[in-house]
PDB file of C-alpha atoms in Angstrom:
ATOM      1  CA  MET D   1       8.325  37.942 -22.398  1.00 43.00           C
ATOM      2  CA  THR D   2       8.236  34.073 -22.874  1.00 44.00           C
ATOM      3  CA  GLN D   3       9.851  31.685 -20.767  1.00 45.00           C
ATOM      4  CA  THR D   4      11.185  28.518 -22.557  1.00 46.00           C
ATOM      5  CA  ALA D   5      12.498  25.579 -20.388  1.00 44.00           C
ATOM      6  CA  ARG D   6      15.613  24.007 -21.703  1.00 47.00           C
ATOM      7  CA  ILE D   7      17.177  20.647 -20.542  1.00 43.00           C
ATOM      8  CA  GLY D   8      20.850  20.190 -21.664  1.00 48.00           C
ATOM      9  CA  GLY D   9      20.514  22.732 -24.357  1.00 48.00           C
ATOM     10  CA  ALA D  10      17.145  21.218 -26.209  1.00 51.00           C
ATOM     11  CA  ARG D  11      13.770  22.871 -25.951  1.00 57.00           C
ATOM     12  CA  GLU D  12      11.318  20.541 -23.997  1.00 54.00           C
ATOM     13  CA  PRO D  13       8.113  19.366 -25.888  1.00 59.00           C
ATOM     14  CA  LYS D  14       4.883  20.665 -24.622  1.00 63.00           C
ATOM     15  CA  ALA D  15       2.378  18.010 -24.024  1.00 60.00           C
ATOM     16  CA  PRO D  16      -0.833  18.580 -25.994  1.00 64.00           C
ATOM     17  CA  ARG D  17      -3.962  19.962 -24.107  1.00 67.00           C
ATOM     18  CA  PRO D  18      -7.171  17.630 -24.425  1.00 61.00           C
ATOM     19  CA  SER D  19     -10.089  19.480 -26.448  1.00 62.00           C
ATOM     20  CA  GLY D  20     -13.627  20.543 -24.437  1.00 63.00           C
ATOM     21  CA  ARG D  21     -15.026  17.335 -25.694  1.00 71.00           C
ATOM     22  CA  ALA D  22     -12.107  14.992 -24.188  1.00 71.00           C
ATOM     23  CA  TRP D  23     -12.955  16.379 -20.770  1.00 77.00           C
ATOM     24  CA  LEU D  24     -16.502  14.692 -21.097  1.00 79.00           C
ATOM     25  CA  LEU D  25     -15.075  11.374 -21.516  1.00 80.00           C
ATOM     26  CA  LEU D  26     -13.589  11.898 -17.931  1.00 81.00           C
ATOM     27  CA  LEU D  27     -17.364  12.990 -16.602  1.00 84.00           C
ATOM     28  CA  PRO D  28     -18.285   9.217 -15.545  1.00 84.00           C
ATOM     29  CA  ALA D  29     -15.145   8.397 -13.730  1.00 84.00           C
ATOM     30  CA  TYR D  30     -15.458  11.711 -11.820  1.00 84.00           C
ATOM     31  CA  ALA D  31     -19.044  10.875 -10.966  1.00 86.00           C
ATOM     32  CA  LEU D  32     -17.938   7.507  -9.738  1.00 86.00           C
ATOM     33  CA  LEU D  33     -15.057   9.110  -7.775  1.00 84.00           C
ATOM     34  CA  ILE D  34     -17.277  11.734  -6.250  1.00 85.00           C
ATOM     35  CA  GLY D  35     -20.280   9.251  -5.109  1.00 84.00           C
ATOM     36  CA  VAL D  36     -18.033   6.216  -3.809  1.00 82.00           C
ATOM     37  CA  PHE D  37     -15.274   8.116  -2.387  1.00 83.00           C
ATOM     38  CA  ALA D  38     -15.616  12.174  -1.860  1.00 86.00           C
ATOM     39  CA  TYR D  39     -19.158  12.067  -0.641  1.00 86.00           C
ATOM     40  CA  PRO D  40     -18.486   9.317   2.207  1.00 85.00           C
ATOM     41  CA  LEU D  41     -14.971  11.026   3.187  1.00 86.00           C
ATOM     42  CA  LEU D  42     -16.470  14.552   3.535  1.00 89.00           C
ATOM     43  CA  GLU D  43     -19.322  12.757   5.768  1.00 88.00           C
ATOM     44  CA  SER D  44     -16.837  11.066   7.952  1.00 87.00           C
ATOM     45  CA  VAL D  45     -15.185  14.495   8.347  1.00 89.00           C
ATOM     46  CA  TRP D  46     -18.127  16.397   9.030  1.00 91.00           C
ATOM     47  CA  ARG D  47     -19.384  13.720  11.804  1.00 89.00           C
ATOM     48  CA  SER D  48     -15.860  13.645  13.232  1.00 89.00           C
ATOM     49  CA  PHE D  49     -16.530  17.414  14.242  1.00 91.00           C
ATOM     50  CA  SER D  50     -20.350  17.339  14.720  1.00 87.00           C
ATOM     51  CA  GLU D  51     -21.222  14.144  16.615  1.00 85.00           C
ATOM     52  CA  PRO D  52     -22.260  14.070  19.557  1.00 83.00           C
ATOM     53  CA  THR D  53     -21.609  18.020  19.617  1.00 84.00           C
ATOM     54  CA  LEU D  54     -20.095  20.511  17.208  1.00 85.00           C
ATOM     55  CA  GLY D  55     -16.398  21.053  18.213  1.00 85.00           C
ATOM     56  CA  LEU D  56     -12.952  19.281  18.519  1.00 89.00           C
ATOM     57  CA  GLU D  57     -14.162  16.684  21.363  1.00 90.00           C
ATOM     58  CA  ASN D  58     -13.615  13.708  19.295  1.00 90.00           C
ATOM     59  CA  TYR D  59      -9.919  14.933  18.021  1.00 91.00           C
ATOM     60  CA  THR D  60      -9.220  15.806  21.886  1.00 91.00           C
ATOM     61  CA  TRP D  61     -10.219  12.199  22.418  1.00 91.00           C
ATOM     62  CA  ALA D  62      -8.391  10.658  19.893  1.00 89.00           C
ATOM     63  CA  LEU D  63      -5.053  12.309  20.747  1.00 89.00           C
ATOM     64  CA  THR D  64      -4.923  12.416  24.302  1.00 90.00           C
ATOM     65  CA  ASN D  65      -6.191   8.807  24.993  1.00 88.00           C
ATOM     66  CA  PRO D  66      -3.138   6.403  25.693  1.00 91.00           C
ATOM     67  CA  ASN D  67      -4.761   3.729  24.085  1.00 90.00           C
ATOM     68  CA  ASN D  68      -5.274   5.605  21.053  1.00 89.00           C
ATOM     69  CA  LEU D  69      -1.996   6.886  20.547  1.00 91.00           C
ATOM     70  CA  GLY D  70      -0.572   3.276  21.358  1.00 91.00           C
ATOM     71  CA  VAL D  71      -2.800   1.997  18.399  1.00 91.00           C
ATOM     72  CA  ILE D  72      -1.454   4.607  15.869  1.00 90.00           C
ATOM     73  CA  ALA D  73       1.782   4.053  16.900  1.00 91.00           C
ATOM     74  CA  ARG D  74       1.578   0.446  16.453  1.00 92.00           C
ATOM     75  CA  THR D  75      -0.260   0.901  13.167  1.00 92.00           C
ATOM     76  CA  PHE D  76       2.567   2.459  11.667  1.00 91.00           C
ATOM     77  CA  GLY D  77       5.340   0.420  13.064  1.00 92.00           C
ATOM     78  CA  ASN D  78       3.608  -2.477  11.850  1.00 93.00           C
ATOM     79  CA  ALA D  79       3.351  -0.957   8.444  1.00 93.00           C
ATOM     80  CA  LEU D  80       6.815   0.141   8.582  1.00 93.00           C
ATOM     81  CA  LEU D  81       8.150  -3.382   9.494  1.00 95.00           C
ATOM     82  CA  ALA D  82       6.092  -5.237   7.161  1.00 94.00           C
ATOM     83  CA  THR D  83       7.322  -3.017   4.364  1.00 94.00           C
ATOM     84  CA  VAL D  84      10.935  -3.705   5.262  1.00 95.00           C
ATOM     85  CA  ILE D  85      10.570  -7.437   5.471  1.00 95.00           C
ATOM     86  CA  CYS D  86       8.784  -7.240   2.076  1.00 94.00           C
ATOM     87  CA  LEU D  87      11.702  -5.386   0.581  1.00 95.00           C
ATOM     88  CA  ALA D  88      14.179  -7.816   2.116  1.00 95.00           C
ATOM     89  CA  LEU D  89      12.562 -10.705   0.684  1.00 94.00           C
ATOM     90  CA  ALA D  90      11.203  -9.233  -2.550  1.00 94.00           C
ATOM     91  CA  TYR D  91      14.470  -7.491  -3.847  1.00 95.00           C
ATOM     92  CA  PRO D  92      16.306 -10.873  -4.490  1.00 94.00           C
ATOM     93  CA  TYR D  93      13.357 -13.017  -5.624  1.00 94.00           C
ATOM     94  CA  ALA D  94      12.738  -9.771  -8.410  1.00 93.00           C
ATOM     95  CA  TYR D  95      16.595  -9.843  -9.241  1.00 93.00           C
ATOM     96  CA  LEU D  96      16.380 -13.618  -9.819  1.00 93.00           C
ATOM     97  CA  MET D  97      13.273 -13.105 -11.931  1.00 92.00           C
ATOM     98  CA  THR D  98      15.657 -10.994 -14.296  1.00 90.00           C
ATOM     99  CA  ILE D  99      18.731 -13.067 -14.580  1.00 89.00           C
ATOM    100  CA  VAL D 100      16.999 -16.664 -15.026  1.00 89.00           C
ATOM    101  CA  SER D 101      15.895 -18.230 -18.299  1.00 88.00           C
ATOM    102  CA  ALA D 102      12.512 -17.331 -19.699  1.00 88.00           C
ATOM    103  CA  LYS D 103      10.927 -20.509 -18.540  1.00 91.00           C
ATOM    104  CA  ALA D 104      12.123 -20.186 -15.129  1.00 91.00           C
ATOM    105  CA  ARG D 105      11.121 -16.468 -15.161  1.00 90.00           C
ATOM    106  CA  THR D 106       7.522 -17.672 -16.256  1.00 91.00           C
ATOM    107  CA  VAL D 107       7.346 -19.925 -13.067  1.00 91.00           C
ATOM    108  CA  LEU D 108       8.685 -17.240 -10.798  1.00 91.00           C
ATOM    109  CA  VAL D 109       5.978 -14.609 -12.056  1.00 89.00           C
ATOM    110  CA  VAL D 110       3.242 -17.233 -11.670  1.00 89.00           C
ATOM    111  CA  ILE D 111       4.437 -18.004  -8.015  1.00 89.00           C
ATOM    112  CA  ALA D 112       4.207 -14.410  -7.408  1.00 87.00           C
ATOM    113  CA  LEU D 113       0.734 -13.934  -8.990  1.00 86.00           C
ATOM    114  CA  ILE D 114      -0.805 -16.869  -7.053  1.00 84.00           C
ATOM    115  CA  PRO D 115      -1.717 -14.917  -3.901  1.00 80.00           C
ATOM    116  CA  PHE D 116      -3.782 -12.531  -6.155  1.00 80.00           C
ATOM    117  CA  TRP D 117      -5.802 -15.836  -7.327  1.00 83.00           C
ATOM    118  CA  THR D 118      -6.594 -16.729  -3.593  1.00 82.00           C
ATOM    119  CA  SER D 119      -8.977 -15.112  -1.576  1.00 83.00           C
ATOM    120  CA  LEU D 120      -7.617 -12.789   1.562  1.00 84.00           C
ATOM    121  CA  MET D 121      -9.720 -14.962   3.974  1.00 85.00           C
ATOM    122  CA  ILE D 122      -8.465 -18.144   2.806  1.00 86.00           C
ATOM    123  CA  ARG D 123      -4.903 -17.014   3.189  1.00 87.00           C
ATOM    124  CA  THR D 124      -5.350 -15.503   6.680  1.00 87.00           C
ATOM    125  CA  PHE D 125      -7.146 -18.848   7.736  1.00 88.00           C
ATOM    126  CA  ALA D 126      -4.294 -20.674   6.127  1.00 88.00           C
ATOM    127  CA  TRP D 127      -1.906 -18.646   8.431  1.00 89.00           C
ATOM    128  CA  ILE D 128      -4.280 -19.543  11.536  1.00 89.00           C
ATOM    129  CA  VAL D 129      -3.576 -23.209  10.752  1.00 88.00           C
ATOM    130  CA  LEU D 130       0.046 -22.698  10.546  1.00 88.00           C
ATOM    131  CA  LEU D 131       0.697 -20.434  13.439  1.00 87.00           C
ATOM    132  CA  GLN D 132      -1.594 -22.102  16.105  1.00 86.00           C
ATOM    133  CA  ASP D 133       0.242 -23.691  19.158  1.00 82.00           C
ATOM    134  CA  GLY D 134       0.063 -27.065  17.797  1.00 81.00           C
ATOM    135  CA  GLY D 135       0.607 -25.885  13.994  1.00 81.00           C
ATOM    136  CA  VAL D 136       3.270 -26.825  11.435  1.00 85.00           C
ATOM    137  CA  VAL D 137       5.181 -23.711  12.360  1.00 85.00           C
ATOM    138  CA  ASN D 138       5.760 -24.777  15.879  1.00 83.00           C
ATOM    139  CA  SER D 139       6.117 -28.312  15.200  1.00 84.00           C
ATOM    140  CA  LEU D 140       9.295 -27.636  13.093  1.00 85.00           C
ATOM    141  CA  LEU D 141      10.373 -24.922  15.823  1.00 83.00           C
ATOM    142  CA  GLY D 142       9.975 -27.292  18.441  1.00 81.00           C
ATOM    143  CA  ALA D 143      12.008 -30.183  16.463  1.00 81.00           C
ATOM    144  CA  ILE D 144      14.844 -27.754  15.979  1.00 83.00           C
ATOM    145  CA  GLY D 145      14.847 -26.897  19.778  1.00 79.00           C
ATOM    146  CA  ILE D 146      13.643 -23.260  19.278  1.00 79.00           C
ATOM    147  CA  GLY D 147      10.164 -23.619  20.195  1.00 69.00           C
ATOM    148  CA  PRO D 148       7.096 -23.887  20.543  1.00 78.00           C
ATOM    149  CA  LEU D 149       6.577 -20.242  20.480  1.00 82.00           C
ATOM    150  CA  GLU D 150       3.326 -18.171  20.917  1.00 83.00           C
ATOM    151  CA  LEU D 151       2.734 -16.825  17.154  1.00 84.00           C
ATOM    152  CA  LEU D 152      -0.761 -16.481  16.995  1.00 85.00           C
ATOM    153  CA  ARG D 153      -2.995 -13.911  18.684  1.00 87.00           C
ATOM    154  CA  THR D 154       0.236 -11.780  18.773  1.00 88.00           C
ATOM    155  CA  ASN D 155       1.672  -8.788  16.821  1.00 89.00           C
ATOM    156  CA  THR D 156       4.517 -11.430  15.363  1.00 89.00           C
ATOM    157  CA  GLY D 157       1.296 -13.112  13.829  1.00 89.00           C
ATOM    158  CA  VAL D 158       0.307  -9.908  12.432  1.00 91.00           C
ATOM    159  CA  ILE D 159       3.479  -8.872  10.816  1.00 93.00           C
ATOM    160  CA  ILE D 160       3.842 -12.307   9.445  1.00 92.00           C
ATOM    161  CA  GLY D 161       0.313 -12.190   7.572  1.00 90.00           C
ATOM    162  CA  LEU D 162       0.983  -8.672   6.427  1.00 91.00           C
ATOM    163  CA  SER D 163       4.138  -9.753   4.997  1.00 92.00           C
ATOM    164  CA  HIS D 164       2.666 -12.426   3.168  1.00 90.00           C
ATOM    165  CA  VAL D 165      -0.403 -10.558   1.906  1.00 90.00           C
ATOM    166  CA  LEU D 166       1.678  -7.810   0.794  1.00 92.00           C
ATOM    167  CA  MET D 167       4.505  -9.333  -0.684  1.00 92.00           C
ATOM    168  CA  PRO D 168       3.322  -9.310  -4.395  1.00 91.00           C
ATOM    169  CA  PHE D 169       2.886  -5.584  -4.233  1.00 92.00           C
ATOM    170  CA  MET D 170       6.737  -5.268  -3.779  1.00 93.00           C
ATOM    171  CA  VAL D 171       7.650  -7.944  -6.145  1.00 93.00           C
ATOM    172  CA  LEU D 172       6.095  -6.688  -9.194  1.00 92.00           C
ATOM    173  CA  PRO D 173       7.147  -3.298  -9.211  1.00 92.00           C
ATOM    174  CA  LEU D 174      10.732  -4.221  -8.221  1.00 93.00           C
ATOM    175  CA  TYR D 175      10.352  -6.591 -11.312  1.00 93.00           C
ATOM    176  CA  ALA D 176       9.048  -4.139 -13.660  1.00 91.00           C
ATOM    177  CA  VAL D 177      11.940  -1.651 -12.928  1.00 92.00           C
ATOM    178  CA  MET D 178      14.795  -4.352 -12.616  1.00 92.00           C
ATOM    179  CA  SER D 179      13.735  -5.950 -15.876  1.00 90.00           C
ATOM    180  CA  GLY D 180      14.412  -2.749 -17.894  1.00 89.00           C
ATOM    181  CA  ILE D 181      18.056  -2.413 -16.303  1.00 89.00           C
ATOM    182  CA  ASP D 182      20.748  -3.302 -18.869  1.00 87.00           C
ATOM    183  CA  LEU D 183      22.666  -5.868 -17.133  1.00 85.00           C
ATOM    184  CA  ARG D 184      25.782  -4.937 -19.285  1.00 88.00           C
ATOM    185  CA  LEU D 185      26.234  -2.356 -17.070  1.00 89.00           C
ATOM    186  CA  VAL D 186      27.264  -4.413 -14.309  1.00 87.00           C
ATOM    187  CA  THR D 187      29.354  -6.316 -16.668  1.00 87.00           C
ATOM    188  CA  ALA D 188      31.217  -3.182 -17.738  1.00 89.00           C
ATOM    189  CA  ALA D 189      32.007  -2.051 -14.091  1.00 88.00           C
ATOM    190  CA  ARG D 190      33.362  -5.697 -13.410  1.00 86.00           C
ATOM    191  CA  SER D 191      35.554  -5.440 -16.471  1.00 87.00           C
ATOM    192  CA  LEU D 192      36.892  -1.969 -15.113  1.00 85.00           C
ATOM    193  CA  GLY D 193      37.836  -3.743 -11.967  1.00 85.00           C
ATOM    194  CA  ALA D 194      35.214  -3.311  -9.658  1.00 84.00           C
ATOM    195  CA  ARG D 195      34.237  -6.485  -7.648  1.00 89.00           C
ATOM    196  CA  PRO D 196      31.113  -8.304  -8.298  1.00 85.00           C
ATOM    197  CA  SER D 197      29.469  -7.092  -5.057  1.00 87.00           C
ATOM    198  CA  VAL D 198      30.532  -3.357  -5.455  1.00 89.00           C
ATOM    199  CA  ALA D 199      29.432  -3.579  -9.245  1.00 88.00           C
ATOM    200  CA  PHE D 200      26.163  -4.540  -7.869  1.00 89.00           C
ATOM    201  CA  LEU D 201      25.781  -2.307  -4.867  1.00 89.00           C
ATOM    202  CA  LYS D 202      27.201   0.767  -7.197  1.00 90.00           C
ATOM    203  CA  VAL D 203      25.495   0.421 -10.349  1.00 89.00           C
ATOM    204  CA  PHE D 204      22.609  -1.972 -10.262  1.00 91.00           C
ATOM    205  CA  VAL D 205      20.951  -0.941  -6.793  1.00 90.00           C
ATOM    206  CA  PRO D 206      20.697   2.609  -7.568  1.00 90.00           C
ATOM    207  CA  LEU D 207      18.992   1.996 -10.798  1.00 90.00           C
ATOM    208  CA  SER D 208      16.544  -0.187  -8.935  1.00 90.00           C
ATOM    209  CA  MET D 209      15.476   2.732  -6.556  1.00 89.00           C
ATOM    210  CA  PRO D 210      12.440   3.695  -8.200  1.00 87.00           C
ATOM    211  CA  GLY D 211      11.079   0.101  -8.118  1.00 90.00           C
ATOM    212  CA  VAL D 212      11.958   0.110  -4.369  1.00 91.00           C
ATOM    213  CA  ALA D 213      10.466   3.333  -3.903  1.00 88.00           C
ATOM    214  CA  ALA D 214       7.059   2.428  -5.874  1.00 88.00           C
ATOM    215  CA  GLY D 215       6.779  -0.994  -4.013  1.00 91.00           C
ATOM    216  CA  SER D 216       7.573   0.021  -0.560  1.00 91.00           C
ATOM    217  CA  LEU D 217       5.082   3.009  -1.041  1.00 89.00           C
ATOM    218  CA  LEU D 218       2.518   0.574  -2.358  1.00 89.00           C
ATOM    219  CA  VAL D 219       3.120  -1.944   0.690  1.00 92.00           C
ATOM    220  CA  PHE D 220       3.068   0.651   3.218  1.00 92.00           C
ATOM    221  CA  ILE D 221       0.050   2.601   2.485  1.00 89.00           C
ATOM    222  CA  GLN D 222      -1.891  -0.506   1.971  1.00 90.00           C
ATOM    223  CA  ALA D 223      -0.818  -2.111   5.361  1.00 91.00           C
ATOM    224  CA  LEU D 224      -1.974   1.001   7.326  1.00 89.00           C
ATOM    225  CA  GLY D 225      -5.725   0.168   6.432  1.00 86.00           C
ATOM    226  CA  PHE D 226      -5.508  -3.491   6.793  1.00 86.00           C
ATOM    227  CA  TYR D 227      -8.352  -5.110   8.874  1.00 87.00           C
ATOM    228  CA  VAL D 228      -8.866  -8.735   8.016  1.00 86.00           C
ATOM    229  CA  THR D 229      -5.374 -10.288   8.611  1.00 87.00           C
ATOM    230  CA  PRO D 230      -4.833  -8.243  12.179  1.00 88.00           C
ATOM    231  CA  ALA D 231      -7.991  -8.906  13.392  1.00 87.00           C
ATOM    232  CA  LEU D 232      -7.934 -12.614  12.557  1.00 88.00           C
ATOM    233  CA  LEU D 233      -4.078 -13.290  13.507  1.00 89.00           C
ATOM    234  CA  GLY D 234      -3.823 -10.628  16.464  1.00 86.00           C
ATOM    235  CA  SER D 235      -5.612 -10.123  19.758  1.00 84.00           C
ATOM    236  CA  PRO D 236      -7.567  -7.147  20.771  1.00 82.00           C
ATOM    237  CA  SER D 237      -4.626  -5.826  22.644  1.00 82.00           C
ATOM    238  CA  ASP D 238      -2.614  -5.990  19.196  1.00 81.00           C
ATOM    239  CA  SER D 239      -5.108  -4.049  17.350  1.00 86.00           C
ATOM    240  CA  MET D 240      -4.363  -1.729  14.658  1.00 90.00           C
ATOM    241  CA  LEU D 241      -6.235   1.650  13.668  1.00 89.00           C
ATOM    242  CA  ALA D 242      -8.863   0.042  11.202  1.00 89.00           C
ATOM    243  CA  GLN D 243      -9.859  -2.225  13.938  1.00 89.00           C
ATOM    244  CA  SER D 244     -10.357   0.533  16.293  1.00 90.00           C
ATOM    245  CA  ILE D 245     -12.189   2.615  13.743  1.00 90.00           C
ATOM    246  CA  TYR D 246     -14.559  -0.419  12.925  1.00 89.00           C
ATOM    247  CA  ALA D 247     -14.982  -1.058  16.828  1.00 89.00           C
ATOM    248  CA  GLN D 248     -16.078   2.711  17.389  1.00 89.00           C
ATOM    249  CA  VAL D 249     -18.556   2.866  14.441  1.00 86.00           C
ATOM    250  CA  SER D 250     -19.853  -0.950  14.322  1.00 85.00           C
ATOM    251  CA  GLY D 251     -19.838  -1.761  17.899  1.00 82.00           C
ATOM    252  CA  LEU D 252     -20.225   1.516  19.866  1.00 83.00           C
ATOM    253  CA  LEU D 253     -21.933   3.326  17.106  1.00 84.00           C
ATOM    254  CA  GLU D 254     -19.577   6.284  17.997  1.00 88.00           C
ATOM    255  CA  TRP D 255     -19.446   7.639  14.315  1.00 89.00           C
ATOM    256  CA  GLY D 256     -17.705  11.146  15.285  1.00 90.00           C
ATOM    257  CA  ARG D 257     -15.001   9.316  17.318  1.00 90.00           C
ATOM    258  CA  GLY D 258     -14.544   6.753  14.492  1.00 90.00           C
ATOM    259  CA  GLY D 259     -14.526   9.712  11.718  1.00 90.00           C
ATOM    260  CA  ALA D 260     -11.693  11.391  13.805  1.00 91.00           C
ATOM    261  CA  LEU D 261      -9.351   8.446  13.614  1.00 91.00           C
ATOM    262  CA  GLY D 262     -10.036   8.111  10.259  1.00 90.00           C
ATOM    263  CA  VAL D 263      -9.343  11.511   9.506  1.00 91.00           C
ATOM    264  CA  ILE D 264      -6.069  11.346  11.638  1.00 90.00           C
ATOM    265  CA  LEU D 265      -5.051   8.231   9.530  1.00 89.00           C
ATOM    266  CA  LEU D 266      -5.736  10.231   6.507  1.00 89.00           C
ATOM    267  CA  VAL D 267      -3.896  13.314   7.333  1.00 90.00           C
ATOM    268  CA  ILE D 268      -0.966  11.452   8.529  1.00 87.00           C
ATOM    269  CA  THR D 269      -0.861   9.305   5.402  1.00 86.00           C
ATOM    270  CA  VAL D 270      -1.241  12.503   3.020  1.00 88.00           C
ATOM    271  CA  ILE D 271       1.807  14.169   5.122  1.00 88.00           C
ATOM    272  CA  LEU D 272       3.847  11.341   4.409  1.00 83.00           C
ATOM    273  CA  LEU D 273       3.083  10.964   0.822  1.00 83.00           C
ATOM    274  CA  GLY D 274       3.960  14.623   0.821  1.00 84.00           C
ATOM    275  CA  ILE D 275       7.443  14.301   2.175  1.00 83.00           C
ATOM    276  CA  ILE D 276       8.066  11.191  -0.112  1.00 79.00           C
ATOM    277  CA  ALA D 277       6.885  13.028  -3.364  1.00 78.00           C
ATOM    278  CA  LEU D 278       9.371  16.103  -2.218  1.00 82.00           C
ATOM    279  CA  ILE D 279      12.011  13.766  -1.775  1.00 76.00           C
ATOM    280  CA  ALA D 280      11.692  11.959  -5.133  1.00 72.00           C
ATOM    281  CA  ARG D 281      11.402  15.395  -6.719  1.00 77.00           C
ATOM    282  CA  LEU D 282      14.445  16.516  -5.393  1.00 75.00           C
ATOM    283  CA  SER D 283      16.265  13.455  -6.142  1.00 66.00           C
ATOM    284  CA  SER D 284      15.031  13.596  -9.800  1.00 65.00           C
ATOM    285  CA  ARG D 285      16.254  17.187 -10.311  1.00 66.00           C
ATOM    286  CA  LYS D 286      19.738  16.313  -8.971  1.00 58.00           C
ATOM    287  CA  GLY D 287      22.224  16.658 -11.370  1.00 44.00           C
ATOM    288  CA  ILE D 288      20.161  18.072 -14.185  1.00 40.00           C
ATOM    289  CA  LYS D 289      20.303  21.936 -15.029  1.00 41.00           C
ATOM    290  CA  VAL D 290      17.074  23.563 -15.946  1.00 35.00           C
ATOM    291  CA  LYS D 291      17.894  26.970 -17.401  1.00 36.00           C
ATOM    292  CA  VAL D 292      15.038  29.439 -17.677  1.00 33.00           C
ATOM    293  CA  LEU D 293      15.495  31.898 -20.668  1.00 32.00           C
TER     294      LEU D 293
END
């Protein structure tokens, strides 16, 4: 008995399968992936179970030490907060890119791409200059009667740095999706009596959700593994998981403990990705009936 998937009464076309020779073209990519990613990952996993002795000692230390639990919670909290800040700032910016003229859009795109052309170290050191006790930011805050505040060597400085560095990874996916939305749909909603705000929230925002999901995922995952920005803008008491892994491996030569922290980060990240993928799959199937005959 053959099964044919039909969506809306139409037969879904089958994707062509690559031939045997076509798979040979993927061998260099697979070799590179195994050499620079799979092998080091498996080596770290093995060391997390085998050094200094075979067993779960490193994972027991990682999951029962209050300092480690605080670092893990801080890492995911900072990543989530940076994602929310990037989304709040990047969404109106990306929307502005879709409604301005072509020349203005080019300028906005260049501004969004400038961080990619600047070294991460240079951008981080620039924030050190801006956020230091006598820096520009504190001078401005003092002029309006708010500051000065302690921004450098705090978790606030880390969040500011993370949000700035990761902003382009939120802007570009949002713009890629928003640029494909037909703005006449919003105009049609307004012509039918909807207020501008209601038309935007009910029509434009739902259509832009794939860009929101893609940008948020990129920012969140990258923020989890950041090392340079938290190390330079924060303090040892505000360290994130990447700094703890580096301290265990490079400073204390505790490869087993460092590997255990890395595996915990990887496992939690994969679980979150699986949950997000499941939600996205269920959302994409909502309202679409698939009949199996």
